[in-house]
Amino acid sequence: MIRQHCWLLKRVRQAAALHRETRLYSAARSCSASPTHTSLQTFLTHAQSTNLAPTSTVYIGTYYEYLCLSTLRRLSFTLIRTGGRSDHGIDLLGHWTVPSLPFPLRVLVQCKALKAKTSPETIRELEGIFAGAPVGWRGENVIGVLCAKREATRGVREAVRRSAAPVIWIMVEDLGSGSGKVRQMLWNQRVSQLGAEGVGIGVKYLPGAEGKEVETEVGLTWKGKAWSPHGDMLWDEG
């Protein structure tokens, strides 16, 4: 009887937490950046209709933000774009679902569409976005995520490890034509302490073009096995 009561209480708390996070996420969606585009496809349509040059900083930055938003879904991130003039450095925000917790973790995301490798300074900039987080994404239990086009340098990896804030680094490669690929992902101990203990990184083995070669992408693991948020095996470990 005691065990059944504890199980029921746990389920009630899980449902309450999920309801609270869903309500906060709905509120955040109402404050999303632009009414004229909400996805990569609608942005490309908007850019074409307004003659926005693909070489402009606005085009490059917005394109990469939407590319990261769609690509990170495969790592069980649910995000919306918030980038704008008063975004406080926050390009995307939302949740990260991990198998170790009954509720998603809140995340703030910066996207760096730089061709050159980023420096450790970018991690310090990432730490600064927490102060400008919207209601529902404030407090200690929020993760900062930095997406970049190039691999993390040794200095960046050290900056992630040493950061007092929970920080995740993700390399999202632009493959062109609105397609992206996750090449690298790493996080520090603070992220593990928030509930990512037991969650790891694996490599997906995917058939290449015309079956000529094998392409790889980063995927999540749970206790050493490939994992997806719906309990299905999304990929083979090879």
mmCIF file of C-alpha atoms in Angstrom:
data_model
loop_
_atom_site.group_PDB
_atom_site.id
_atom_site.type_symbol
_atom_site.label_atom_id
_atom_site.label_comp_id
_atom_site.label_asym_id
_atom_site.label_seq_id
_atom_site.Cartn_x
_atom_site.Cartn_y
_atom_site.Cartn_z
ATOM 1 C CA MET A 1 0.000 0.000 0.000
ATOM 2 C CA ILE A 2 2.827 2.426 0.887
ATOM 3 C CA ARG A 3 4.669 1.605 -2.328
ATOM 4 C CA GLN A 4 1.518 2.180 -4.388
ATOM 5 C CA HIS A 5 0.901 5.510 -2.637
ATOM 6 C CA CYS A 6 4.478 6.669 -3.344
ATOM 7 C CA TRP A 7 4.136 5.672 -6.999
ATOM 8 C CA LEU A 8 0.851 7.599 -7.304
ATOM 9 C CA LEU A 9 2.346 10.670 -5.613
ATOM 10 C CA LYS A 10 5.299 10.554 -7.999
ATOM 11 C CA ARG A 11 2.975 10.400 -11.007
ATOM 12 C CA VAL A 12 0.976 13.375 -9.719
ATOM 13 C CA ARG A 13 4.159 15.419 -9.276
ATOM 14 C CA GLN A 14 5.337 14.466 -12.767
ATOM 15 C CA ALA A 15 2.016 15.532 -14.293
ATOM 16 C CA ALA A 16 2.081 18.839 -12.387
ATOM 17 C CA ALA A 17 5.649 19.552 -13.524
ATOM 18 C CA LEU A 18 4.797 18.782 -17.140
ATOM 19 C CA HIS A 19 1.698 20.990 -16.990
ATOM 20 C CA ARG A 20 3.735 23.865 -15.554
ATOM 21 C CA GLU A 21 6.455 23.547 -18.198
ATOM 22 C CA THR A 22 3.864 23.320 -20.999
ATOM 23 C CA ARG A 23 2.159 26.491 -19.767
ATOM 24 C CA LEU A 24 5.473 28.369 -19.616
ATOM 25 C CA TYR A 25 6.410 27.168 -23.098
ATOM 26 C CA SER A 26 3.046 28.303 -24.480
ATOM 27 C CA ALA A 27 3.632 31.749 -22.976
ATOM 28 C CA ALA A 28 7.089 31.899 -24.542
ATOM 29 C CA ARG A 29 5.698 30.967 -27.961
ATOM 30 C CA SER A 30 3.376 33.980 -27.811
ATOM 31 C CA CYS A 31 6.499 36.173 -27.519
ATOM 32 C CA SER A 32 8.408 34.585 -30.393
ATOM 33 C CA ALA A 33 10.567 36.809 -32.529
ATOM 34 C CA SER A 34 8.735 37.408 -35.797
ATOM 35 C CA PRO A 35 5.123 37.043 -36.985
ATOM 36 C CA THR A 36 6.333 36.918 -40.592
ATOM 37 C CA HIS A 37 8.272 33.649 -40.290
ATOM 38 C CA THR A 38 8.319 30.798 -37.784
ATOM 39 C CA SER A 39 10.394 28.165 -39.573
ATOM 40 C CA LEU A 40 13.272 27.886 -42.014
ATOM 41 C CA GLN A 41 10.935 27.447 -44.967
ATOM 42 C CA THR A 42 8.772 30.457 -44.085
ATOM 43 C CA PHE A 43 11.900 32.534 -43.512
ATOM 44 C CA LEU A 44 13.284 31.624 -46.946
ATOM 45 C CA THR A 45 9.950 32.612 -48.487
ATOM 46 C CA HIS A 46 10.015 35.887 -46.554
ATOM 47 C CA ALA A 47 13.615 36.581 -47.578
ATOM 48 C CA GLN A 48 12.799 36.033 -51.228
ATOM 49 C CA SER A 49 9.697 38.237 -51.138
ATOM 50 C CA THR A 50 11.596 41.086 -49.426
ATOM 51 C CA ASN A 51 14.775 40.691 -51.514
ATOM 52 C CA LEU A 52 16.857 40.069 -48.411
ATOM 53 C CA ALA A 53 20.406 39.393 -49.594
ATOM 54 C CA PRO A 54 21.736 35.932 -48.629
ATOM 55 C CA THR A 55 25.070 37.593 -47.835
ATOM 56 C CA SER A 56 23.582 39.974 -45.260
ATOM 57 C CA THR A 57 24.212 39.390 -41.563
ATOM 58 C CA VAL A 58 20.459 39.262 -40.880
ATOM 59 C CA TYR A 59 19.959 36.500 -43.463
ATOM 60 C CA ILE A 60 22.978 34.472 -42.354
ATOM 61 C CA GLY A 61 22.131 34.725 -38.661
ATOM 62 C CA THR A 62 18.409 34.002 -39.005
ATOM 63 C CA TYR A 63 19.013 31.122 -41.416
ATOM 64 C CA TYR A 64 21.424 29.467 -38.992
ATOM 65 C CA GLU A 65 19.073 29.949 -36.035
ATOM 66 C CA TYR A 66 16.287 28.112 -37.852
ATOM 67 C CA LEU A 67 18.740 25.472 -39.054
ATOM 68 C CA CYS A 68 19.773 24.790 -35.450
ATOM 69 C CA LEU A 69 16.153 24.774 -34.301
ATOM 70 C CA SER A 70 15.187 22.044 -36.767
ATOM 71 C CA THR A 71 18.401 20.019 -36.466
ATOM 72 C CA LEU A 72 18.335 19.876 -32.653
ATOM 73 C CA ARG A 73 14.954 18.151 -32.720
ATOM 74 C CA ARG A 74 16.897 14.968 -33.385
ATOM 75 C CA LEU A 75 18.582 15.446 -30.009
ATOM 76 C CA SER A 76 15.137 15.822 -28.356
ATOM 77 C CA PHE A 77 15.230 19.634 -28.099
ATOM 78 C CA THR A 78 11.916 21.460 -28.505
ATOM 79 C CA LEU A 79 12.674 25.094 -29.332
ATOM 80 C CA ILE A 80 11.255 28.364 -30.588
ATOM 81 C CA ARG A 81 13.129 31.283 -32.107
ATOM 82 C CA THR A 82 13.252 34.448 -30.004
ATOM 83 C CA GLY A 83 16.078 36.316 -31.702
ATOM 84 C CA GLY A 84 15.471 40.018 -32.220
ATOM 85 C CA ARG A 85 16.644 43.498 -31.254
ATOM 86 C CA SER A 86 15.968 42.985 -27.523
ATOM 87 C CA ASP A 87 16.673 39.273 -27.230
ATOM 88 C CA HIS A 88 19.492 39.729 -24.650
ATOM 89 C CA GLY A 89 21.643 37.380 -26.728
ATOM 90 C CA ILE A 90 19.071 34.558 -26.636
ATOM 91 C CA ASP A 91 18.336 33.185 -30.119
ATOM 92 C CA LEU A 92 16.248 30.132 -29.185
ATOM 93 C CA LEU A 93 14.622 28.858 -26.023
ATOM 94 C CA GLY A 94 12.686 25.790 -25.011
ATOM 95 C CA HIS A 95 13.223 22.381 -23.465
ATOM 96 C CA TRP A 96 15.543 19.394 -23.634
ATOM 97 C CA THR A 97 13.969 16.019 -22.902
ATOM 98 C CA VAL A 98 16.285 13.497 -21.248
ATOM 99 C CA PRO A 99 15.426 9.917 -20.201
ATOM 100 C CA SER A 100 16.734 10.400 -16.671
ATOM 101 C CA LEU A 101 14.000 12.895 -15.715
ATOM 102 C CA PRO A 102 10.177 12.836 -15.814
ATOM 103 C CA PHE A 103 10.135 16.466 -16.990
ATOM 104 C CA PRO A 104 12.147 18.412 -19.592
ATOM 105 C CA LEU A 105 15.059 20.691 -18.772
ATOM 106 C CA ARG A 106 14.795 24.368 -19.696
ATOM 107 C CA VAL A 107 17.373 25.686 -22.161
ATOM 108 C CA LEU A 108 18.541 29.030 -23.576
ATOM 109 C CA VAL A 109 20.358 28.813 -26.918
ATOM 110 C CA GLN A 110 22.850 31.038 -28.721
ATOM 111 C CA CYS A 111 23.648 30.336 -32.384
ATOM 112 C CA LYS A 112 27.010 31.458 -33.818
ATOM 113 C CA ALA A 113 26.982 31.438 -37.616
ATOM 114 C CA LEU A 114 30.717 32.110 -37.837
ATOM 115 C CA LYS A 115 32.973 30.505 -40.431
ATOM 116 C CA ALA A 116 35.989 30.739 -38.144
ATOM 117 C CA LYS A 117 36.419 28.658 -35.013
ATOM 118 C CA THR A 118 34.957 30.289 -31.935
ATOM 119 C CA SER A 119 37.051 31.301 -28.934
ATOM 120 C CA PRO A 120 36.622 30.585 -25.206
ATOM 121 C CA GLU A 121 35.158 34.084 -24.951
ATOM 122 C CA THR A 122 31.947 32.763 -26.507
ATOM 123 C CA ILE A 123 31.363 30.616 -23.416
ATOM 124 C CA ARG A 124 31.673 33.679 -21.199
ATOM 125 C CA GLU A 125 29.179 35.444 -23.474
ATOM 126 C CA LEU A 126 26.853 32.460 -23.139
ATOM 127 C CA GLU A 127 27.049 32.689 -19.351
ATOM 128 C CA GLY A 128 25.817 36.270 -19.618
ATOM 129 C CA ILE A 129 22.499 35.441 -21.305
ATOM 130 C CA PHE A 130 20.982 33.971 -18.130
ATOM 131 C CA ALA A 131 20.484 37.483 -16.721
ATOM 132 C CA GLY A 132 18.196 38.404 -19.626
ATOM 133 C CA ALA A 133 16.131 35.212 -19.631
ATOM 134 C CA PRO A 134 12.323 35.576 -19.832
ATOM 135 C CA VAL A 135 9.981 34.530 -17.033
ATOM 136 C CA GLY A 136 9.992 30.761 -16.716
ATOM 137 C CA TRP A 137 13.615 30.486 -17.814
ATOM 138 C CA ARG A 138 15.223 32.141 -14.814
ATOM 139 C CA GLY A 139 16.924 30.546 -11.861
ATOM 140 C CA GLU A 140 19.650 27.990 -11.326
ATOM 141 C CA ASN A 141 18.076 25.022 -13.132
ATOM 142 C CA VAL A 142 18.399 26.431 -16.658
ATOM 143 C CA ILE A 143 20.971 25.264 -19.214
ATOM 144 C CA GLY A 144 22.856 27.489 -21.658
ATOM 145 C CA VAL A 145 23.462 25.962 -25.101
ATOM 146 C CA LEU A 146 25.879 27.293 -27.707
ATOM 147 C CA CYS A 147 25.620 26.136 -31.325
ATOM 148 C CA ALA A 148 28.436 26.783 -33.776
ATOM 149 C CA LYS A 149 29.470 25.707 -37.271
ATOM 150 C CA ARG A 150 32.977 24.587 -36.325
ATOM 151 C CA GLU A 151 34.345 22.096 -33.822
ATOM 152 C CA ALA A 152 35.154 23.231 -30.304
ATOM 153 C CA THR A 153 38.799 24.124 -29.826
ATOM 154 C CA ARG A 154 40.762 22.937 -26.811
ATOM 155 C CA GLY A 155 40.235 26.341 -25.226
ATOM 156 C CA VAL A 156 36.466 26.137 -25.733
ATOM 157 C CA ARG A 157 36.330 22.624 -24.280
ATOM 158 C CA GLU A 158 38.217 23.821 -21.211
ATOM 159 C CA ALA A 159 35.914 26.847 -20.883
ATOM 160 C CA VAL A 160 32.865 24.553 -20.969
ATOM 161 C CA ARG A 161 34.389 22.271 -18.350
ATOM 162 C CA ARG A 162 35.336 25.112 -16.009
ATOM 163 C CA SER A 163 32.105 27.088 -16.317
ATOM 164 C CA ALA A 164 30.114 27.462 -13.104
ATOM 165 C CA ALA A 165 26.920 27.510 -15.196
ATOM 166 C CA PRO A 166 25.337 24.429 -16.807
ATOM 167 C CA VAL A 167 26.614 24.671 -20.395
ATOM 168 C CA ILE A 168 26.249 22.557 -23.554
ATOM 169 C CA TRP A 169 28.278 23.004 -26.750
ATOM 170 C CA ILE A 170 26.874 21.683 -30.046
ATOM 171 C CA MET A 171 28.446 21.822 -33.480
ATOM 172 C CA VAL A 172 25.677 22.085 -36.091
ATOM 173 C CA GLU A 173 27.077 21.847 -39.597
ATOM 174 C CA ASP A 174 25.243 23.564 -42.458
ATOM 175 C CA LEU A 175 24.977 21.060 -45.312
ATOM 176 C CA GLY A 176 23.143 23.498 -47.569
ATOM 177 C CA SER A 177 19.560 23.506 -48.873
ATOM 178 C CA GLY A 178 18.193 23.872 -45.340
ATOM 179 C CA SER A 179 19.783 20.675 -44.071
ATOM 180 C CA GLY A 180 21.933 20.439 -40.945
ATOM 181 C CA LYS A 181 23.912 17.786 -39.113
ATOM 182 C CA VAL A 182 25.096 17.486 -35.506
ATOM 183 C CA ARG A 183 28.836 16.823 -35.556
ATOM 184 C CA GLN A 184 29.808 17.385 -31.918
ATOM 185 C CA MET A 185 28.127 17.747 -28.528
ATOM 186 C CA LEU A 186 29.624 18.152 -25.075
ATOM 187 C CA TRP A 187 28.533 19.436 -21.674
ATOM 188 C CA ASN A 188 29.955 20.055 -18.230
ATOM 189 C CA GLN A 189 29.358 18.494 -14.831
ATOM 190 C CA ARG A 190 26.720 21.060 -13.914
ATOM 191 C CA VAL A 191 24.472 19.725 -16.698
ATOM 192 C CA SER A 192 24.895 16.188 -15.392
ATOM 193 C CA GLN A 193 23.991 17.374 -11.904
ATOM 194 C CA LEU A 194 20.735 18.852 -13.209
ATOM 195 C CA GLY A 195 19.596 15.421 -14.362
ATOM 196 C CA ALA A 196 21.627 14.343 -17.397
ATOM 197 C CA GLU A 197 23.475 11.674 -15.404
ATOM 198 C CA GLY A 198 23.541 8.492 -17.468
ATOM 199 C CA VAL A 199 22.877 10.367 -20.722
ATOM 200 C CA GLY A 200 25.729 10.106 -23.200
ATOM 201 C CA ILE A 201 26.780 10.743 -26.781
ATOM 202 C CA GLY A 202 26.982 8.131 -29.503
ATOM 203 C CA VAL A 203 27.579 8.128 -33.249
ATOM 204 C CA LYS A 204 24.874 7.395 -35.789
ATOM 205 C CA TYR A 205 25.897 5.408 -38.842
ATOM 206 C CA LEU A 206 23.806 6.502 -41.812
ATOM 207 C CA PRO A 207 23.941 5.491 -45.489
ATOM 208 C CA GLY A 208 25.659 8.105 -47.611
ATOM 209 C CA ALA A 209 24.721 9.429 -51.024
ATOM 210 C CA GLU A 210 23.852 6.592 -53.403
ATOM 211 C CA GLY A 211 25.126 4.157 -50.803
ATOM 212 C CA LYS A 212 28.726 4.965 -51.656
ATOM 213 C CA GLU A 213 29.860 5.984 -48.202
ATOM 214 C CA VAL A 214 28.713 6.130 -44.597
ATOM 215 C CA GLU A 215 27.941 9.469 -42.989
ATOM 216 C CA THR A 216 27.882 9.968 -39.238
ATOM 217 C CA GLU A 217 25.963 12.176 -36.860
ATOM 218 C CA VAL A 218 25.908 12.589 -33.104
ATOM 219 C CA GLY A 219 23.004 10.999 -31.221
ATOM 220 C CA LEU A 220 22.001 10.554 -27.585
ATOM 221 C CA THR A 221 22.473 7.395 -25.545
ATOM 222 C CA TRP A 222 20.921 6.294 -22.273
ATOM 223 C CA LYS A 223 23.011 3.976 -20.123
ATOM 224 C CA GLY A 224 25.116 3.085 -23.146
ATOM 225 C CA LYS A 225 22.247 2.371 -25.562
ATOM 226 C CA ALA A 226 20.827 4.470 -28.390
ATOM 227 C CA TRP A 227 17.807 6.443 -27.220
ATOM 228 C CA SER A 228 14.971 8.621 -28.520
ATOM 229 C CA PRO A 229 12.414 10.674 -26.525
ATOM 230 C CA HIS A 230 9.604 8.347 -27.624
ATOM 231 C CA GLY A 231 11.324 5.189 -26.512
ATOM 232 C CA ASP A 232 12.087 4.078 -30.071
ATOM 233 C CA MET A 233 15.506 3.230 -31.427
ATOM 234 C CA LEU A 234 16.067 6.120 -33.793
ATOM 235 C CA TRP A 235 19.422 4.941 -34.954
ATOM 236 C CA ASP A 236 21.852 2.077 -35.002
ATOM 237 C CA GLU A 237 25.084 2.268 -33.064
ATOM 238 C CA GLY A 238 26.815 0.389 -35.865
#
